[in-house]
Tab-separated table of C-alpha atoms in Angstrom:
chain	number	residue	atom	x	y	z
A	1	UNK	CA	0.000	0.000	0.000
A	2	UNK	CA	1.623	2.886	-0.570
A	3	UNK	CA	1.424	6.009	1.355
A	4	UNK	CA	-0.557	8.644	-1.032
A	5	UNK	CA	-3.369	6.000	-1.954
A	6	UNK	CA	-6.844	6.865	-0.881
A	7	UNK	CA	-7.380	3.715	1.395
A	8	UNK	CA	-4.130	4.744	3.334
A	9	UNK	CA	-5.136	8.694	3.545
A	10	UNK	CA	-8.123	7.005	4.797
A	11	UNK	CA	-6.680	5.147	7.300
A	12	UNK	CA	-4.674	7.646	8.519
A	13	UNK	CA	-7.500	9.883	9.037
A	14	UNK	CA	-9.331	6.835	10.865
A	15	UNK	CA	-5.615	6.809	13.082
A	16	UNK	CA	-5.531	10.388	13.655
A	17	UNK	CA	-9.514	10.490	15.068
A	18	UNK	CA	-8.383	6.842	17.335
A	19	UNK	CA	-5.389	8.577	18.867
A	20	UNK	CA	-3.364	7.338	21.479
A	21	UNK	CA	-5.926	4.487	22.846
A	22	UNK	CA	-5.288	3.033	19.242
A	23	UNK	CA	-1.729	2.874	19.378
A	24	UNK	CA	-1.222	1.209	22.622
A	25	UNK	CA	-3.230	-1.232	21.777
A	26	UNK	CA	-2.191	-2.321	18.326
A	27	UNK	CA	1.466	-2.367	20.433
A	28	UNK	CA	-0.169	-6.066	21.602
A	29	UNK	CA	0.208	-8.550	19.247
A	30	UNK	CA	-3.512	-9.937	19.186
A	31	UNK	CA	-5.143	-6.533	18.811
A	32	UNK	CA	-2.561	-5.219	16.824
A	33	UNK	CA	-4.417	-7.520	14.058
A	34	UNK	CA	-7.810	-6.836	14.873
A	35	UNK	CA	-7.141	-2.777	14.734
A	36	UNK	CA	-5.103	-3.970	11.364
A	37	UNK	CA	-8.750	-5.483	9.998
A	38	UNK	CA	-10.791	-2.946	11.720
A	39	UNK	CA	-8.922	0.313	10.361
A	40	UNK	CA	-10.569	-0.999	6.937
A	41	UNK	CA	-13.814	-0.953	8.245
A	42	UNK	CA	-13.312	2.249	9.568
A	43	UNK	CA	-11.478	3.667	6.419
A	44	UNK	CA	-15.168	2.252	4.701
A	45	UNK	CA	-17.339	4.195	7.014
A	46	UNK	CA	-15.075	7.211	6.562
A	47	UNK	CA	-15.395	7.304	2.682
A	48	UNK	CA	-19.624	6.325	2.835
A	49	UNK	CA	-19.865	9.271	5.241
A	50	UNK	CA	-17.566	11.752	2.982
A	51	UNK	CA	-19.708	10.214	-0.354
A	52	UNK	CA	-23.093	10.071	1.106
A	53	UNK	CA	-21.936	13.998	1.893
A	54	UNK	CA	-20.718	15.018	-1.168
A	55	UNK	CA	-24.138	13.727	-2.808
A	56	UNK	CA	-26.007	15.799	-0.214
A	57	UNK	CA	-24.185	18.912	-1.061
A	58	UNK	CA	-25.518	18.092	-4.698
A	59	UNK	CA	-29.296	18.887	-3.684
A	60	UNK	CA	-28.927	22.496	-2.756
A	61	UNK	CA	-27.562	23.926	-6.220
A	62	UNK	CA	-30.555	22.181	-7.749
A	63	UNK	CA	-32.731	23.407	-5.058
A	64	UNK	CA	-31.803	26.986	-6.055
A	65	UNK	CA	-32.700	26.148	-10.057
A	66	UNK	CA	-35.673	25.264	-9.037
A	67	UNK	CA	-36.184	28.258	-6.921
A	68	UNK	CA	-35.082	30.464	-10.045
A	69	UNK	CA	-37.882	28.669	-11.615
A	70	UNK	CA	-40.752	29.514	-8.723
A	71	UNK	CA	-39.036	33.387	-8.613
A	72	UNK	CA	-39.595	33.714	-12.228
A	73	UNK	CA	-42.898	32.193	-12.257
A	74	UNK	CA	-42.020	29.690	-15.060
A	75	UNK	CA	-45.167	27.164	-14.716
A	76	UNK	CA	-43.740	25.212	-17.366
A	77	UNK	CA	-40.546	24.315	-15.794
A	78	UNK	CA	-41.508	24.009	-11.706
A	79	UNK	CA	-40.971	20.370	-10.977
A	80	UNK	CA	-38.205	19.539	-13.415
A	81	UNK	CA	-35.501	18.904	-11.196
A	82	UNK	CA	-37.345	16.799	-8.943
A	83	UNK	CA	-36.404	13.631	-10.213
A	84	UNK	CA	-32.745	14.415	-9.591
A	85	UNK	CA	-33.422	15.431	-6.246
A	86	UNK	CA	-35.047	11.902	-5.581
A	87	UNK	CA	-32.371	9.988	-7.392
A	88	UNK	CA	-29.748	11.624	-5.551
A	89	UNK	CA	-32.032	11.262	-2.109
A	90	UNK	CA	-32.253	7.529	-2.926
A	91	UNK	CA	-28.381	7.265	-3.550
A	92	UNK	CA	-27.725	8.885	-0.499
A	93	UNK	CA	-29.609	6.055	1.229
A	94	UNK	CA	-28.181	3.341	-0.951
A	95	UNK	CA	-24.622	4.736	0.889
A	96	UNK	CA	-25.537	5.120	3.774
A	97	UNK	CA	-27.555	1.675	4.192
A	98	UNK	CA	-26.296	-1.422	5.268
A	99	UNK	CA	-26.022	-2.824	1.787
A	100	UNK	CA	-23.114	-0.576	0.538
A	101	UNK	CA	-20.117	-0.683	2.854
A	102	UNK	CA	-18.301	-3.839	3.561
A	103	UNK	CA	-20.743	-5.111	6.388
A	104	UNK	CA	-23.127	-5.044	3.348
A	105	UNK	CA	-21.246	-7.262	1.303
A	106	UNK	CA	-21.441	-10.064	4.128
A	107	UNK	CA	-20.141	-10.601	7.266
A	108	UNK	CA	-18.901	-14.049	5.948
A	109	UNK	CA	-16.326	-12.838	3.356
A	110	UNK	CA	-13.074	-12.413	4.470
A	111	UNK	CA	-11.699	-9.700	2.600
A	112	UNK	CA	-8.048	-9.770	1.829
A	113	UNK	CA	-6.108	-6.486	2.342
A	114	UNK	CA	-5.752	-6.047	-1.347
A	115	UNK	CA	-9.714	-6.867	-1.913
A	116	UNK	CA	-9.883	-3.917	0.655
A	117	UNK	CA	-7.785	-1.656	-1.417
A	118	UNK	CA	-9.100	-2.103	-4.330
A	119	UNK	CA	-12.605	-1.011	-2.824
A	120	UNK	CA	-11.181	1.938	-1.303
A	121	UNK	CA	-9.536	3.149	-4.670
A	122	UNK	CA	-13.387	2.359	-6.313
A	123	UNK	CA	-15.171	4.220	-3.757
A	124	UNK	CA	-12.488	7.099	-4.210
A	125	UNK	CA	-13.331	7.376	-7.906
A	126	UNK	CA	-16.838	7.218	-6.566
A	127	UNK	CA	-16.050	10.331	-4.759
A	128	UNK	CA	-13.843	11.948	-7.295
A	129	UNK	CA	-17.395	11.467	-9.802
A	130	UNK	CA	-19.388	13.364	-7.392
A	131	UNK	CA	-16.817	16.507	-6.829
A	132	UNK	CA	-17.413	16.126	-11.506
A	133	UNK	CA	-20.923	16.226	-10.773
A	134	UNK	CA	-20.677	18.923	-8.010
A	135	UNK	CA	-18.850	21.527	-10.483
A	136	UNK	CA	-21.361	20.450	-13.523
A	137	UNK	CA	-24.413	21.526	-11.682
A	138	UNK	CA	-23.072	24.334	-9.841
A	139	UNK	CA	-21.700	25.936	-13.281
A	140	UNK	CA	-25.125	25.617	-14.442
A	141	UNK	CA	-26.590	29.235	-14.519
A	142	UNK	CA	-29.930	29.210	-16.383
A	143	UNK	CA	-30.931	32.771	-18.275
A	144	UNK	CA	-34.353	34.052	-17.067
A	145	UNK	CA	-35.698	33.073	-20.919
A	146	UNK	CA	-34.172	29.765	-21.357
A	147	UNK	CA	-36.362	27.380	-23.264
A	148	UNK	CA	-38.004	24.417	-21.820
A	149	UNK	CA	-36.451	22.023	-24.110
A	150	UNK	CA	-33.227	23.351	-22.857
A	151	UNK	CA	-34.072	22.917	-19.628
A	152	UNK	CA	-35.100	19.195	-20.242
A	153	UNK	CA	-31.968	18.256	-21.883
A	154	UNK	CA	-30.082	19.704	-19.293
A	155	UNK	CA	-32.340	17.135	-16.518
A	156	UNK	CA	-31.963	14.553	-19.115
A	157	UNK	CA	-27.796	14.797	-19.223
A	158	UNK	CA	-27.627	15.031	-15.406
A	159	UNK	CA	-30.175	12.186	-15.105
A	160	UNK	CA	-27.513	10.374	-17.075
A	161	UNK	CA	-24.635	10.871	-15.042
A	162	UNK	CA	-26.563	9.814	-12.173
A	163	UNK	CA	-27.731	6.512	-13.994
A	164	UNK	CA	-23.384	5.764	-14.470
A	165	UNK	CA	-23.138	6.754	-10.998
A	166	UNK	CA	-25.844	4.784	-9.684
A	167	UNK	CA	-24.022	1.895	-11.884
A	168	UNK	CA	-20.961	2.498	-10.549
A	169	UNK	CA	-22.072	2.098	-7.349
A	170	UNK	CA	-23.866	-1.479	-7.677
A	171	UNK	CA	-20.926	-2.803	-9.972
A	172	UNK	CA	-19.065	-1.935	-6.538
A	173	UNK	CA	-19.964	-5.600	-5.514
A	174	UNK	CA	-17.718	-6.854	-8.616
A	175	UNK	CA	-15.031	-5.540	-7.573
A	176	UNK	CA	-14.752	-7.272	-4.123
A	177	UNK	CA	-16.486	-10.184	-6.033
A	178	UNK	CA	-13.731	-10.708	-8.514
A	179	UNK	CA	-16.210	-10.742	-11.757
C-alpha cells in the first residue's frame, strides 16, 4: 500500500480520530491484528460518510434552479428537477444503508487487504465522480428566458450521469467479487 493511496489517507485519518488508545493497543500482538482489519472498516465508514456527503451537497444547487424557476414564475418548468433530487435522495440512502459498505457485502467474506484496497480506490473514484458532478451543476446558470427544451436536456444529461453513478455504485460488488 503505498502512502498517497486513498485507502491509506483514509486510514490515517481513521488513526488520527483513534489517537493514542489506538496505538497502545495495536502495540499487543492480538489486537494489533484486529485494529489492522478494523482500520478498513473504519477507512469504509469514513469514505460512505464523505460520499453520502458530497451527494447531499448536490441537492442544494438544484434546489436553487428550481427556486429560479418559482421566482420567475415559469409554470412550465416548476418540478423539473425533482427527479434528480429523488435519485440523488435515494443514492444517499443506498450509501448510507447497510447494503453498501463492507458489512453489506457479508459478514462471511473475508476480505483480503488487497480486496480492501481495491474497494477503497473504487469508492475514491466514486467520490472523485461526485466533486465532476458537483462543479457540472453548480456551473449551471440558467438565463431568465431559457427554453423548456433546454431545460429538459439539461435534466436529461444530469439524469444520465446519475444513472453511471448509480451503476458504478452497484458494480461496486464486482469488484470485491472478482467478476
Amino acid at each position: 500500500m503505498t502512502s498517497n493511496s486513498p485507502v491509506s489517507q483514509y486510514i490515517s485519518r481513521f488513526k488520527a480520530e483513534k489517537g493514542k488508545i489506538l496505538s497502545f493497543l495495536s502495540a499487543f500482538p492480538f489486537y494489533g491484528e484486529v485494529l489492522k482489519n478494523h482500520q478498513y472498516y473504519e477507512a469504509d465508514r469514513i469514505s460512505r460518510n464523505e460520499l453520502s456527503k458530497k451527494l447531499d451537497s448536490l441537492k442544494e444547487p438544484i434546489r436553487r434552479i428550481e427556486e429560479n424557476f418559482v421566482r420567475e414564475r415559469r409554470m412550465d418548468l416548476i418540478g423539473s428537477t425533482e427527479v434528480l433530487y429523488s435519485i440523488l435522495e435515494r443514492l444517499k440512502n443506498e450509501i448510507i444503508g447497510a447494503s453498501y459498505g463492507l458489512n453489506g457485502l457479508g459478514t462471511g467474506f473475508k476480505a483480503t487487504e488487497s480486496e480492501l484496497e481495491a474497494l477503497a480506490e473504487w469508492d475514491y473514484s466514486l467520490i472523485h465522480h461526485t466533486e465532476e458532478l458537483s462543479t457540472k451543476v453548480k456551473s449551471t446558470n440558467f438565463p431568465a428566458d431559457v427554453s423548456v427544451d433546454t431545460i429538459r436536456n439539461w435534466v436529461s444529461n444530469f439524469r444520465s450521469e446519475l444513472d453511471e453513478f448509480d451503476s458504478a455504485l452497484k458494480s461496486r460488488k464486482d469488484v470485491f467479487l472478482k467478476r
